[in-house]
PDB file of C-alpha atoms in Angstrom:
ATOM      1  CA  GLY A  93     -12.704  13.100 -20.055  1.00 60.00           C
ATOM      2  CA  ALA A  94     -12.728  13.271 -16.300  1.00 67.00           C
ATOM      3  CA  VAL A  95     -12.423  16.729 -14.781  1.00 85.00           C
ATOM      4  CA  VAL A  96     -11.216  17.887 -11.405  1.00 90.00           C
ATOM      5  CA  SER A  97     -11.883  21.430 -10.279  1.00 93.00           C
ATOM      6  CA  GLN A  98     -10.432  23.516  -7.488  1.00 94.00           C
ATOM      7  CA  HIS A  99     -11.798  26.542  -5.744  1.00 96.00           C
ATOM      8  CA  PRO A 100     -10.603  29.182  -5.314  1.00 95.00           C
ATOM      9  CA  SER A 101      -7.983  29.488  -8.005  1.00 93.00           C
ATOM     10  CA  TRP A 102      -6.184  32.273  -6.150  1.00 94.00           C
ATOM     11  CA  VAL A 103      -6.501  33.461  -2.580  1.00 96.00           C
ATOM     12  CA  ILE A 104      -4.712  36.165  -0.638  1.00 95.00           C
ATOM     13  CA  CYS A 105      -5.079  36.242   3.125  1.00 95.00           C
ATOM     14  CA  LYS A 106      -3.605  37.845   6.195  1.00 95.00           C
ATOM     15  CA  SER A 107      -1.225  35.968   8.429  1.00 96.00           C
ATOM     16  CA  GLY A 108      -3.043  34.039  11.129  1.00 96.00           C
ATOM     17  CA  THR A 109      -6.215  33.374   9.184  1.00 96.00           C
ATOM     18  CA  SER A 110      -7.396  30.001   7.912  1.00 97.00           C
ATOM     19  CA  VAL A 111      -8.014  29.231   4.283  1.00 97.00           C
ATOM     20  CA  LYS A 112     -10.108  26.414   2.823  1.00 97.00           C
ATOM     21  CA  ILE A 113      -9.406  24.986  -0.613  1.00 97.00           C
ATOM     22  CA  GLU A 114     -11.919  22.708  -2.310  1.00 97.00           C
ATOM     23  CA  CYS A 115     -11.201  19.928  -4.749  1.00 96.00           C
ATOM     24  CA  ARG A 116     -14.094  18.409  -6.686  1.00 95.00           C
ATOM     25  CA  SER A 117     -14.315  15.556  -9.137  1.00 92.00           C
ATOM     26  CA  LEU A 118     -16.956  16.781 -11.551  1.00 90.00           C
ATOM     27  CA  ASP A 119     -18.033  13.705 -13.451  1.00 85.00           C
ATOM     28  CA  PHE A 120     -16.692  10.770 -11.511  1.00 87.00           C
ATOM     29  CA  GLN A 121     -16.468   9.559  -7.956  1.00 88.00           C
ATOM     30  CA  ALA A 122     -13.172   9.461  -6.124  1.00 88.00           C
ATOM     31  CA  THR A 123     -12.744   7.562  -2.890  1.00 87.00           C
ATOM     32  CA  THR A 124      -9.175   8.813  -2.817  1.00 88.00           C
ATOM     33  CA  MET A 125      -7.758  12.218  -3.658  1.00 91.00           C
ATOM     34  CA  PHE A 126      -4.230  13.529  -3.346  1.00 91.00           C
ATOM     35  CA  TRP A 127      -3.007  16.934  -2.247  1.00 95.00           C
ATOM     36  CA  TYR A 128       0.272  18.359  -3.544  1.00 94.00           C
ATOM     37  CA  ARG A 129       2.214  21.499  -2.883  1.00 94.00           C
ATOM     38  CA  GLN A 130       4.488  23.229  -5.354  1.00 86.00           C
ATOM     39  CA  PHE A 131       6.997  25.943  -4.610  1.00 79.00           C
ATOM     40  CA  PRO A 132       8.286  28.119  -7.464  1.00 74.00           C
ATOM     41  CA  LYS A 133      10.657  26.213  -9.728  1.00 69.00           C
ATOM     42  CA  GLN A 134      10.340  23.094  -7.593  1.00 73.00           C
ATOM     43  CA  SER A 135       8.636  19.758  -7.908  1.00 75.00           C
ATOM     44  CA  LEU A 136       5.126  18.931  -6.856  1.00 84.00           C
ATOM     45  CA  MET A 137       5.421  17.430  -3.402  1.00 88.00           C
ATOM     46  CA  LEU A 138       2.793  15.005  -2.161  1.00 88.00           C
ATOM     47  CA  MET A 139       1.361  16.297   1.103  1.00 93.00           C
ATOM     48  CA  ALA A 140      -1.361  13.831   1.922  1.00 93.00           C
ATOM     49  CA  THR A 141      -3.800  11.250   0.678  1.00 91.00           C
ATOM     50  CA  SER A 142      -7.432  12.087   1.317  1.00 91.00           C
ATOM     51  CA  ASN A 143      -9.701   9.101   1.939  1.00 89.00           C
ATOM     52  CA  GLU A 144     -13.479   9.295   1.807  1.00 89.00           C
ATOM     53  CA  GLY A 145     -14.959   8.192   5.077  1.00 87.00           C
ATOM     54  CA  SER A 146     -11.688   7.926   6.974  1.00 88.00           C
ATOM     55  CA  LYS A 147      -8.742   9.978   8.109  1.00 91.00           C
ATOM     56  CA  ALA A 148      -6.252  11.389   5.674  1.00 93.00           C
ATOM     57  CA  THR A 149      -2.782   9.918   5.419  1.00 92.00           C
ATOM     58  CA  TYR A 150      -0.034  12.515   5.670  1.00 94.00           C
ATOM     59  CA  GLU A 151       3.464  12.358   4.236  1.00 89.00           C
ATOM     60  CA  GLN A 152       6.403  12.638   6.548  1.00 89.00           C
ATOM     61  CA  GLY A 153       7.079  16.198   7.581  1.00 92.00           C
ATOM     62  CA  VAL A 154       3.575  17.497   6.852  1.00 94.00           C
ATOM     63  CA  GLU A 155       1.808  18.879   9.918  1.00 94.00           C
ATOM     64  CA  LYS A 156      -1.588  17.269  10.347  1.00 94.00           C
ATOM     65  CA  ASP A 157      -2.903  20.055  12.543  1.00 95.00           C
ATOM     66  CA  LYS A 158      -1.703  22.678  10.108  1.00 96.00           C
ATOM     67  CA  PHE A 159      -3.181  21.178   6.973  1.00 97.00           C
ATOM     68  CA  LEU A 160      -6.598  19.772   7.779  1.00 96.00           C
ATOM     69  CA  ILE A 161      -8.086  17.477   5.178  1.00 95.00           C
ATOM     70  CA  ASN A 162     -11.709  16.422   5.015  1.00 93.00           C
ATOM     71  CA  HIS A 163     -13.049  14.077   2.361  1.00 93.00           C
ATOM     72  CA  ALA A 164     -16.726  14.808   2.890  1.00 87.00           C
ATOM     73  CA  SER A 165     -18.147  12.953  -0.073  1.00 91.00           C
ATOM     74  CA  LEU A 166     -17.134  10.906  -3.089  1.00 91.00           C
ATOM     75  CA  THR A 167     -16.709  14.090  -5.121  1.00 93.00           C
ATOM     76  CA  LEU A 168     -15.291  16.586  -2.630  1.00 95.00           C
ATOM     77  CA  SER A 169     -12.105  16.907  -0.613  1.00 96.00           C
ATOM     78  CA  THR A 170     -11.118  20.051   1.245  1.00 96.00           C
ATOM     79  CA  LEU A 171      -7.737  21.250   2.461  1.00 97.00           C
ATOM     80  CA  THR A 172      -7.758  23.864   5.203  1.00 97.00           C
ATOM     81  CA  VAL A 173      -4.551  25.724   5.908  1.00 97.00           C
ATOM     82  CA  THR A 174      -4.966  26.778   9.520  1.00 97.00           C
ATOM     83  CA  SER A 175      -3.353  29.900  10.974  1.00 96.00           C
ATOM     84  CA  ALA A 176      -1.599  30.552   7.698  1.00 96.00           C
ATOM     85  CA  HIS A 177       1.796  32.234   7.655  1.00 96.00           C
ATOM     86  CA  PRO A 178       3.833  33.659   4.770  1.00 95.00           C
ATOM     87  CA  GLU A 179       5.873  30.460   4.517  1.00 94.00           C
ATOM     88  CA  ASP A 180       2.643  28.628   3.638  1.00 95.00           C
ATOM     89  CA  SER A 181       2.378  30.664   0.449  1.00 94.00           C
ATOM     90  CA  SER A 182       2.494  28.161  -2.345  1.00 93.00           C
ATOM     91  CA  PHE A 183       0.614  26.485  -5.165  1.00 92.00           C
ATOM     92  CA  TYR A 184      -1.678  23.701  -3.953  1.00 95.00           C
ATOM     93  CA  ILE A 185      -2.853  21.057  -6.394  1.00 94.00           C
ATOM     94  CA  CYS A 186      -5.214  18.149  -5.929  1.00 94.00           C
ATOM     95  CA  SER A 187      -5.655  15.038  -8.009  1.00 90.00           C
ATOM     96  CA  ALA A 188      -7.913  12.013  -8.165  1.00 88.00           C
ATOM     97  CA  PRO A 189      -7.221   8.657  -9.789  1.00 82.00           C
ATOM     98  CA  ASN A 190      -9.514   7.253 -12.399  1.00 69.00           C
ATOM     99  CA  ALA A 191     -11.473   4.097 -11.881  1.00 63.00           C
ATOM    100  CA  GLY A 192      -8.687   2.042 -13.374  1.00 59.00           C
ATOM    101  CA  GLY A 193      -6.247   2.693 -10.584  1.00 60.00           C
ATOM    102  CA  THR A 194      -3.626   5.026  -9.181  1.00 57.00           C
ATOM    103  CA  ASP A 195      -1.380   5.221 -12.207  1.00 62.00           C
ATOM    104  CA  THR A 196      -3.613   7.662 -14.046  1.00 72.00           C
ATOM    105  CA  GLN A 197      -4.450  10.812 -12.160  1.00 78.00           C
ATOM    106  CA  TYR A 198      -6.720  13.707 -13.050  1.00 85.00           C
ATOM    107  CA  PHE A 199      -5.346  16.946 -11.700  1.00 86.00           C
ATOM    108  CA  GLY A 200      -7.078  20.107 -10.648  1.00 89.00           C
ATOM    109  CA  PRO A 201      -5.834  23.445 -12.028  1.00 87.00           C
ATOM    110  CA  GLY A 202      -4.310  24.390  -8.689  1.00 91.00           C
ATOM    111  CA  THR A 203      -4.854  27.086  -6.083  1.00 95.00           C
ATOM    112  CA  ARG A 204      -2.315  29.801  -5.510  1.00 93.00           C
ATOM    113  CA  LEU A 205      -2.193  30.866  -1.861  1.00 95.00           C
ATOM    114  CA  THR A 206      -0.470  34.090  -0.878  1.00 95.00           C
ATOM    115  CA  VAL A 207      -0.220  34.869   2.822  1.00 95.00           C
ATOM    116  CA  LEU A 208       0.649  38.461   3.655  1.00 95.00           C
TER     117      LEU A 208
ATOM    118  CA  GLY E 226      14.877   8.605  -1.735  1.00 80.00           C
ATOM    119  CA  ASP E 227      13.056   8.518  -5.026  1.00 85.00           C
ATOM    120  CA  SER E 228      13.335  11.609  -7.209  1.00 89.00           C
ATOM    121  CA  VAL E 229      12.984  12.984 -10.711  1.00 93.00           C
ATOM    122  CA  THR E 230      15.290  15.488 -12.364  1.00 94.00           C
ATOM    123  CA  GLN E 231      14.268  17.192 -15.547  1.00 93.00           C
ATOM    124  CA  MET E 232      15.747  19.800 -17.787  1.00 86.00           C
ATOM    125  CA  GLU E 233      15.188  23.321 -16.619  1.00 84.00           C
ATOM    126  CA  GLY E 234      13.465  25.745 -18.880  1.00 84.00           C
ATOM    127  CA  PRO E 235      12.162  27.800 -20.271  1.00 93.00           C
ATOM    128  CA  VAL E 236      12.562  26.342 -23.727  1.00 95.00           C
ATOM    129  CA  THR E 237      11.680  28.408 -26.783  1.00 97.00           C
ATOM    130  CA  LEU E 238      11.488  26.793 -30.208  1.00 97.00           C
ATOM    131  CA  SER E 239      10.311  27.738 -33.642  1.00 97.00           C
ATOM    132  CA  GLU E 240       7.399  25.851 -35.123  1.00 97.00           C
ATOM    133  CA  GLU E 241       8.421  22.511 -36.699  1.00 97.00           C
ATOM    134  CA  ALA E 242      11.622  22.320 -34.664  1.00 97.00           C
ATOM    135  CA  PHE E 243      12.703  19.135 -32.893  1.00 97.00           C
ATOM    136  CA  LEU E 244      12.024  18.945 -29.165  1.00 97.00           C
ATOM    137  CA  THR E 245      13.883  17.064 -26.460  1.00 97.00           C
ATOM    138  CA  ILE E 246      13.225  17.492 -22.762  1.00 97.00           C
ATOM    139  CA  ASN E 247      15.545  15.419 -20.638  1.00 97.00           C
ATOM    140  CA  CYS E 248      14.354  13.505 -17.605  1.00 97.00           C
ATOM    141  CA  THR E 249      16.265  11.184 -15.319  1.00 97.00           C
ATOM    142  CA  TYR E 250      15.059   9.427 -12.212  1.00 96.00           C
ATOM    143  CA  THR E 251      16.246   7.756  -9.044  1.00 94.00           C
ATOM    144  CA  ALA E 252      14.123   5.003  -7.599  1.00 92.00           C
ATOM    145  CA  THR E 253      14.341   1.662  -5.897  1.00 85.00           C
ATOM    146  CA  GLY E 254      12.587  -1.161  -7.643  1.00 84.00           C
ATOM    147  CA  TYR E 255      10.797  -0.664 -10.928  1.00 87.00           C
ATOM    148  CA  PRO E 256       8.743   2.508 -11.095  1.00 92.00           C
ATOM    149  CA  SER E 257       6.284   3.521 -13.781  1.00 93.00           C
ATOM    150  CA  LEU E 258       7.248   6.687 -15.640  1.00 95.00           C
ATOM    151  CA  PHE E 259       5.040   9.472 -16.930  1.00 95.00           C
ATOM    152  CA  TRP E 260       4.990  12.727 -18.774  1.00 96.00           C
ATOM    153  CA  TYR E 261       2.243  15.159 -17.799  1.00 93.00           C
ATOM    154  CA  VAL E 262       1.425  18.393 -19.595  1.00 92.00           C
ATOM    155  CA  GLN E 263      -0.193  21.506 -18.185  1.00 86.00           C
ATOM    156  CA  TYR E 264      -1.720  24.015 -20.551  1.00 86.00           C
ATOM    157  CA  PRO E 265      -2.297  27.562 -19.301  1.00 81.00           C
ATOM    158  CA  GLY E 266      -5.142  27.716 -16.821  1.00 72.00           C
ATOM    159  CA  GLU E 267      -5.727  23.969 -16.847  1.00 76.00           C
ATOM    160  CA  GLY E 268      -4.842  21.002 -14.650  1.00 74.00           C
ATOM    161  CA  LEU E 269      -2.114  18.488 -15.339  1.00 82.00           C
ATOM    162  CA  GLN E 270      -3.015  16.001 -18.057  1.00 85.00           C
ATOM    163  CA  LEU E 271      -1.377  12.680 -18.714  1.00 88.00           C
ATOM    164  CA  LEU E 272       0.576  12.872 -21.966  1.00 95.00           C
ATOM    165  CA  LEU E 273       2.144   9.418 -22.039  1.00 95.00           C
ATOM    166  CA  LYS E 274       3.458   6.706 -19.793  1.00 94.00           C
ATOM    167  CA  ALA E 275       5.635   3.594 -19.702  1.00 96.00           C
ATOM    168  CA  THR E 276       5.401   0.932 -17.070  1.00 92.00           C
ATOM    169  CA  LYS E 277       8.502  -1.185 -17.680  1.00 92.00           C
ATOM    170  CA  ALA E 278      11.981  -1.005 -19.110  1.00 94.00           C
ATOM    171  CA  ASP E 279      12.255  -0.492 -22.878  1.00 95.00           C
ATOM    172  CA  ASP E 280       8.586   0.453 -23.165  1.00 96.00           C
ATOM    173  CA  LYS E 281       7.915   3.439 -25.387  1.00 97.00           C
ATOM    174  CA  GLY E 282       5.059   5.736 -24.519  1.00 97.00           C
ATOM    175  CA  SER E 283       3.630   7.863 -27.295  1.00 97.00           C
ATOM    176  CA  ASN E 284       0.808  10.315 -27.801  1.00 96.00           C
ATOM    177  CA  LYS E 285       0.106  13.324 -30.041  1.00 95.00           C
ATOM    178  CA  GLY E 286       3.473  12.919 -31.757  1.00 97.00           C
ATOM    179  CA  PHE E 287       5.391  12.872 -28.469  1.00 98.00           C
ATOM    180  CA  GLU E 288       7.475   9.863 -27.509  1.00 98.00           C
ATOM    181  CA  ALA E 289       9.530   8.739 -24.542  1.00 98.00           C
ATOM    182  CA  THR E 290      11.356   5.466 -23.952  1.00 98.00           C
ATOM    183  CA  TYR E 291      11.911   3.952 -20.518  1.00 97.00           C
ATOM    184  CA  ARG E 292      15.686   3.399 -20.334  1.00 97.00           C
ATOM    185  CA  LYS E 293      16.602   1.494 -17.213  1.00 94.00           C
ATOM    186  CA  GLU E 294      20.309   1.424 -17.985  1.00 95.00           C
ATOM    187  CA  THR E 295      20.492   5.210 -18.048  1.00 96.00           C
ATOM    188  CA  THR E 296      17.527   5.767 -15.693  1.00 96.00           C
ATOM    189  CA  SER E 297      16.048   8.148 -18.220  1.00 97.00           C
ATOM    190  CA  PHE E 298      12.711   8.940 -19.851  1.00 98.00           C
ATOM    191  CA  HIS E 299      13.439  11.777 -22.258  1.00 98.00           C
ATOM    192  CA  LEU E 300      10.521  13.383 -24.057  1.00 98.00           C
ATOM    193  CA  GLU E 301      10.837  13.974 -27.808  1.00 98.00           C
ATOM    194  CA  LYS E 302       8.757  15.326 -30.638  1.00 98.00           C
ATOM    195  CA  GLY E 303       9.935  15.638 -34.198  1.00 97.00           C
ATOM    196  CA  SER E 304       8.033  18.768 -35.168  1.00 96.00           C
ATOM    197  CA  VAL E 305       6.486  21.005 -32.533  1.00 97.00           C
ATOM    198  CA  GLN E 306       3.473  23.215 -33.074  1.00 97.00           C
ATOM    199  CA  VAL E 307       2.368  26.437 -31.425  1.00 96.00           C
ATOM    200  CA  SER E 308      -0.361  24.465 -29.666  1.00 95.00           C
ATOM    201  CA  ASP E 309       2.319  22.423 -27.869  1.00 97.00           C
ATOM    202  CA  SER E 310       3.230  25.447 -25.768  1.00 96.00           C
ATOM    203  CA  ALA E 311       2.750  24.312 -22.174  1.00 94.00           C
ATOM    204  CA  VAL E 312       4.605  23.132 -19.079  1.00 92.00           C
ATOM    205  CA  TYR E 313       5.771  19.522 -19.172  1.00 95.00           C
ATOM    206  CA  PHE E 314       6.322  17.442 -16.035  1.00 94.00           C
ATOM    207  CA  CYS E 315       8.202  14.178 -15.808  1.00 96.00           C
ATOM    208  CA  ALA E 316       7.030  11.903 -12.994  1.00 94.00           C
ATOM    209  CA  LEU E 317       7.488   8.469 -11.524  1.00 92.00           C
ATOM    210  CA  LEU E 318       5.137   6.253  -9.597  1.00 87.00           C
ATOM    211  CA  ASN E 319       7.067   4.044  -7.238  1.00 83.00           C
ATOM    212  CA  THR E 320       6.181   0.643  -5.917  1.00 79.00           C
ATOM    213  CA  GLY E 321       4.625   2.299  -2.867  1.00 72.00           C
ATOM    214  CA  ASN E 322       2.097   4.067  -5.157  1.00 70.00           C
ATOM    215  CA  GLN E 323       3.648   7.465  -4.532  1.00 75.00           C
ATOM    216  CA  PHE E 324       4.173   9.993  -7.298  1.00 82.00           C
ATOM    217  CA  TYR E 325       7.338  12.035  -7.582  1.00 87.00           C
ATOM    218  CA  PHE E 326       7.436  14.920 -10.037  1.00 90.00           C
ATOM    219  CA  GLY E 327      10.147  16.903 -11.741  1.00 91.00           C
ATOM    220  CA  THR E 328      10.156  20.671 -11.529  1.00 88.00           C
ATOM    221  CA  GLY E 329       8.473  21.133 -14.889  1.00 90.00           C
ATOM    222  CA  THR E 330       9.810  22.556 -18.144  1.00 94.00           C
ATOM    223  CA  SER E 331       8.042  25.448 -19.808  1.00 94.00           C
ATOM    224  CA  LEU E 332       7.911  25.206 -23.600  1.00 96.00           C
ATOM    225  CA  THR E 333       7.016  28.097 -25.863  1.00 96.00           C
ATOM    226  CA  VAL E 334       6.688  27.486 -29.586  1.00 97.00           C
ATOM    227  CA  ILE E 335       6.765  30.558 -31.788  1.00 97.00           C
ATOM    228  CA  PRO E 336       5.296  30.688 -35.298  1.00 95.00           C
TER     229      PRO E 336
END
Protein backbone atom coordinates (compact mmCIF):
# COMPACT_ATOMS: atom_id res chain seq x y z
CA GLY A 1 0.00 0.00 0.00
CA ALA A 2 0.87 3.65 -0.14
CA VAL A 3 3.55 4.82 2.28
CA VAL A 4 4.29 8.22 3.74
CA SER A 5 7.58 8.82 5.51
CA GLN A 6 8.74 11.59 7.80
CA HIS A 7 12.21 12.73 8.67
CA PRO A 8 13.49 13.08 11.28
CA SER A 9 11.52 10.87 13.61
CA TRP A 10 12.80 12.70 16.68
CA VAL A 11 14.58 16.01 17.01
CA ILE A 12 15.83 17.94 20.02
CA CYS A 13 16.85 21.55 19.56
CA LYS A 14 17.70 24.64 21.53
CA SER A 15 15.22 27.44 21.94
CA GLY A 16 15.47 29.98 19.14
CA THR A 17 16.63 27.59 16.45
CA SER A 18 14.63 26.50 13.41
CA VAL A 19 13.74 22.92 12.66
CA LYS A 20 12.70 21.43 9.33
CA ILE A 21 10.52 18.34 9.12
CA GLU A 22 10.10 16.48 5.84
CA CYS A 23 7.10 14.52 4.69
CA ARG A 24 7.44 12.28 1.64
CA SER A 25 4.99 10.14 -0.26
CA LEU A 26 7.12 7.19 -1.28
CA ASP A 27 5.15 5.47 -4.00
CA PHE A 28 2.48 7.92 -5.05
CA GLN A 29 2.13 11.57 -5.90
CA ALA A 30 0.31 13.94 -3.61
CA THR A 31 -0.74 17.39 -4.74
CA THR A 32 -2.08 17.95 -1.25
CA MET A 33 -0.62 17.01 2.11
CA PHE A 34 -1.84 17.79 5.60
CA TRP A 35 0.12 18.71 8.70
CA TYR A 36 -1.17 17.86 12.17
CA ARG A 37 0.05 18.51 15.66
CA GLN A 38 -0.60 16.31 18.65
CA PHE A 39 -0.04 17.18 22.28
CA PRO A 40 0.20 14.38 24.86
CA LYS A 41 -3.18 12.78 25.51
CA GLN A 42 -4.88 15.15 23.08
CA SER A 43 -6.33 14.90 19.63
CA LEU A 44 -4.49 15.41 16.39
CA MET A 45 -5.12 19.00 15.41
CA LEU A 46 -5.01 20.02 11.76
CA MET A 47 -2.49 22.82 11.34
CA ALA A 48 -2.42 23.41 7.63
CA THR A 49 -3.03 22.05 4.17
CA SER A 50 0.04 21.95 1.97
CA ASN A 51 -0.60 22.48 -1.74
CA GLU A 52 1.93 21.67 -4.43
CA GLY A 53 2.69 24.73 -6.47
CA SER A 54 0.77 27.19 -4.31
CA LYS A 55 0.64 28.59 -0.82
CA ALA A 56 -0.38 26.49 2.12
CA THR A 57 -3.74 27.01 3.76
CA TYR A 58 -3.52 27.45 7.52
CA GLU A 59 -6.15 26.68 10.12
CA GLN A 60 -7.38 29.42 12.37
CA GLY A 61 -4.96 30.17 15.16
CA VAL A 62 -1.89 28.71 13.44
CA GLU A 63 0.86 31.25 12.84
CA LYS A 64 1.92 31.25 9.21
CA ASP A 65 5.26 32.88 9.93
CA LYS A 66 5.97 30.42 12.71
CA PHE A 67 5.19 27.26 10.80
CA LEU A 68 6.48 27.60 7.27
CA ILE A 69 5.22 25.04 4.80
CA ASN A 70 6.72 24.36 1.40
CA HIS A 71 5.32 21.78 -0.99
CA ALA A 72 8.32 21.58 -3.29
CA SER A 73 7.27 18.63 -5.40
CA LEU A 74 4.51 16.07 -5.81
CA THR A 75 6.21 13.81 -3.26
CA LEU A 76 7.65 16.23 -0.70
CA SER A 77 6.24 18.73 1.77
CA THR A 78 8.31 20.39 4.47
CA LEU A 79 7.27 22.04 7.72
CA THR A 80 9.77 24.44 9.26
CA VAL A 81 9.24 25.49 12.84
CA THR A 82 10.99 28.84 13.01
CA SER A 83 12.56 30.21 16.18
CA ALA A 84 11.29 27.24 18.13
CA HIS A 85 10.36 27.61 21.78
CA PRO A 86 9.55 24.99 24.43
CA GLU A 87 5.82 25.44 23.86
CA ASP A 88 6.35 24.21 20.29
CA SER A 89 7.41 20.83 21.63
CA SER A 90 4.93 18.38 20.23
CA PHE A 91 4.34 15.47 17.89
CA TYR A 92 3.97 16.55 14.26
CA ILE A 93 2.28 14.24 11.79
CA CYS A 94 1.72 14.60 8.07
CA SER A 95 -0.72 12.81 5.82
CA ALA A 96 -1.55 12.59 2.14
CA PRO A 97 -4.81 11.48 0.54
CA ASN A 98 -4.89 8.68 -1.94
CA ALA A 99 -5.89 9.18 -5.52
CA GLY A 100 -9.49 8.42 -4.70
CA GLY A 101 -10.02 11.51 -2.62
CA THR A 102 -9.69 13.09 0.80
CA ASP A 103 -11.57 10.50 2.80
CA THR A 104 -8.69 8.05 2.85
CA GLN A 105 -5.44 9.41 4.18
CA TYR A 106 -2.01 7.84 4.45
CA PHE A 107 -0.22 9.05 7.53
CA GLY A 108 3.45 9.44 8.26
CA PRO A 109 4.86 7.95 11.48
CA GLY A 110 5.24 11.39 13.04
CA THR A 111 8.10 13.55 14.25
CA ARG A 112 8.61 14.27 17.91
CA LEU A 113 10.04 17.75 18.48
CA THR A 114 11.52 18.67 21.84
CA VAL A 115 12.66 22.25 22.31
CA LEU A 116 14.94 22.83 25.28
CA GLY B 1 -17.41 23.22 16.56
CA ASP B 2 -16.95 19.69 15.34
CA SER B 3 -15.26 17.27 17.72
CA VAL B 4 -14.69 13.64 18.58
CA THR B 5 -14.63 12.16 22.06
CA GLN B 6 -13.33 8.68 22.62
CA MET B 7 -12.77 6.47 25.58
CA GLU B 8 -9.57 7.14 27.42
CA GLY B 9 -7.11 4.36 27.87
CA PRO B 10 -5.02 2.56 28.33
CA VAL B 11 -7.03 -0.60 27.88
CA THR B 12 -5.52 -3.97 28.77
CA LEU B 13 -7.27 -7.18 27.77
CA SER B 14 -6.49 -10.85 27.73
CA GLU B 15 -6.31 -12.60 24.39
CA GLU B 16 -9.76 -13.61 23.05
CA ALA B 17 -11.55 -11.04 25.20
CA PHE B 18 -14.27 -8.78 23.79
CA LEU B 19 -13.25 -5.23 22.93
CA THR B 20 -15.31 -2.06 22.92
CA ILE B 21 -13.85 1.40 22.48
CA ASN B 22 -16.46 4.11 22.72
CA CYS B 23 -16.53 7.07 20.37
CA THR B 24 -19.03 9.89 20.13
CA TYR B 25 -18.96 12.91 17.88
CA THR B 26 -20.34 16.40 17.47
CA ALA B 27 -20.75 17.74 13.98
CA THR B 28 -23.04 19.80 11.83
CA GLY B 29 -24.36 18.08 8.76
CA TYR B 30 -23.49 14.50 7.95
CA PRO B 31 -19.85 13.64 8.52
CA SER B 32 -18.04 10.48 7.51
CA LEU B 33 -16.67 8.49 10.43
CA PHE B 34 -13.44 6.54 10.70
CA TRP B 35 -11.34 4.38 12.92
CA TYR B 36 -7.59 4.60 12.41
CA VAL B 37 -5.01 2.35 14.04
CA GLN B 38 -1.39 3.12 14.80
CA TYR B 39 0.99 0.27 15.46
CA PRO B 40 4.24 1.01 17.29
CA GLY B 41 6.66 2.93 15.11
CA GLU B 42 4.25 3.20 12.20
CA GLY B 43 1.90 5.82 10.77
CA LEU B 44 -1.85 5.89 11.20
CA GLN B 45 -3.65 3.34 9.05
CA LEU B 46 -7.30 3.33 8.12
CA LEU B 47 -9.04 0.47 9.91
CA LEU B 48 -12.62 1.04 8.81
CA LYS B 49 -15.04 3.76 7.86
CA ALA B 50 -18.73 4.56 7.43
CA THR B 51 -20.05 7.38 5.34
CA LYS B 52 -23.72 7.55 6.30
CA ALA B 53 -26.09 6.74 9.11
CA ASP B 54 -26.62 3.04 9.89
CA ASP B 55 -23.63 2.02 7.78
CA LYS B 56 -21.41 -0.59 9.39
CA GLY B 57 -17.71 -0.49 8.71
CA SER B 58 -15.75 -3.68 9.22
CA ASN B 59 -12.22 -4.93 8.75
CA LYS B 60 -9.97 -7.56 10.35
CA GLY B 61 -12.76 -8.61 12.71
CA PHE B 62 -13.38 -5.06 13.91
CA GLU B 63 -16.77 -3.43 13.43
CA ALA B 64 -18.34 -0.05 14.04
CA THR B 65 -21.82 1.20 13.21
CA TYR B 66 -22.64 4.82 12.42
CA ARG B 67 -25.43 5.71 14.87
CA LYS B 68 -26.82 9.13 14.11
CA GLU B 69 -29.39 9.03 16.88
CA THR B 70 -26.71 8.60 19.52
CA THR B 71 -23.94 10.32 17.53
CA SER B 72 -21.71 7.34 18.14
CA PHE B 73 -19.31 5.08 16.27
CA HIS B 74 -18.13 2.54 18.83
CA LEU B 75 -15.42 0.10 17.82
CA GLU B 76 -15.92 -3.58 18.68
CA LYS B 77 -14.14 -6.85 18.19
CA GLY B 78 -15.35 -10.17 19.49
CA SER B 79 -12.00 -11.78 20.20
CA VAL B 80 -8.83 -9.71 20.35
CA GLN B 81 -5.36 -11.00 19.59
CA VAL B 82 -1.94 -9.92 20.79
CA SER B 83 -1.32 -8.47 17.33
CA ASP B 84 -4.20 -6.02 17.88
CA SER B 85 -2.12 -4.13 20.43
CA ALA B 86 -1.96 -0.58 19.10
CA VAL B 87 -3.42 2.90 19.52
CA TYR B 88 -6.87 3.40 18.02
CA PHE B 89 -8.16 6.79 16.86
CA CYS B 90 -11.74 7.69 16.10
CA ALA B 91 -12.13 10.48 13.55
CA LEU B 92 -14.69 12.37 11.54
CA LEU B 93 -14.46 14.08 8.20
CA ASN B 94 -16.88 16.96 8.04
CA THR B 95 -18.58 18.46 5.05
CA GLY B 96 -15.76 21.00 4.79
CA ASN B 97 -13.28 18.13 4.20
CA GLN B 98 -11.62 18.65 7.57
CA PHE B 99 -10.62 15.76 9.80
CA TYR B 100 -11.18 15.82 13.54
CA PHE B 101 -9.57 13.12 15.66
CA GLY B 102 -10.17 11.72 19.11
CA THR B 103 -7.33 11.53 21.59
CA GLY B 104 -6.56 7.89 20.84
CA THR B 105 -7.00 4.79 22.98
CA SER B 106 -4.04 2.54 23.67
CA LEU B 107 -4.87 -1.17 23.64
CA THR B 108 -2.59 -3.85 25.02
CA VAL B 109 -3.56 -7.48 24.60
CA ILE B 110 -1.76 -9.95 26.82
CA PRO B 111 -1.41 -13.66 26.02
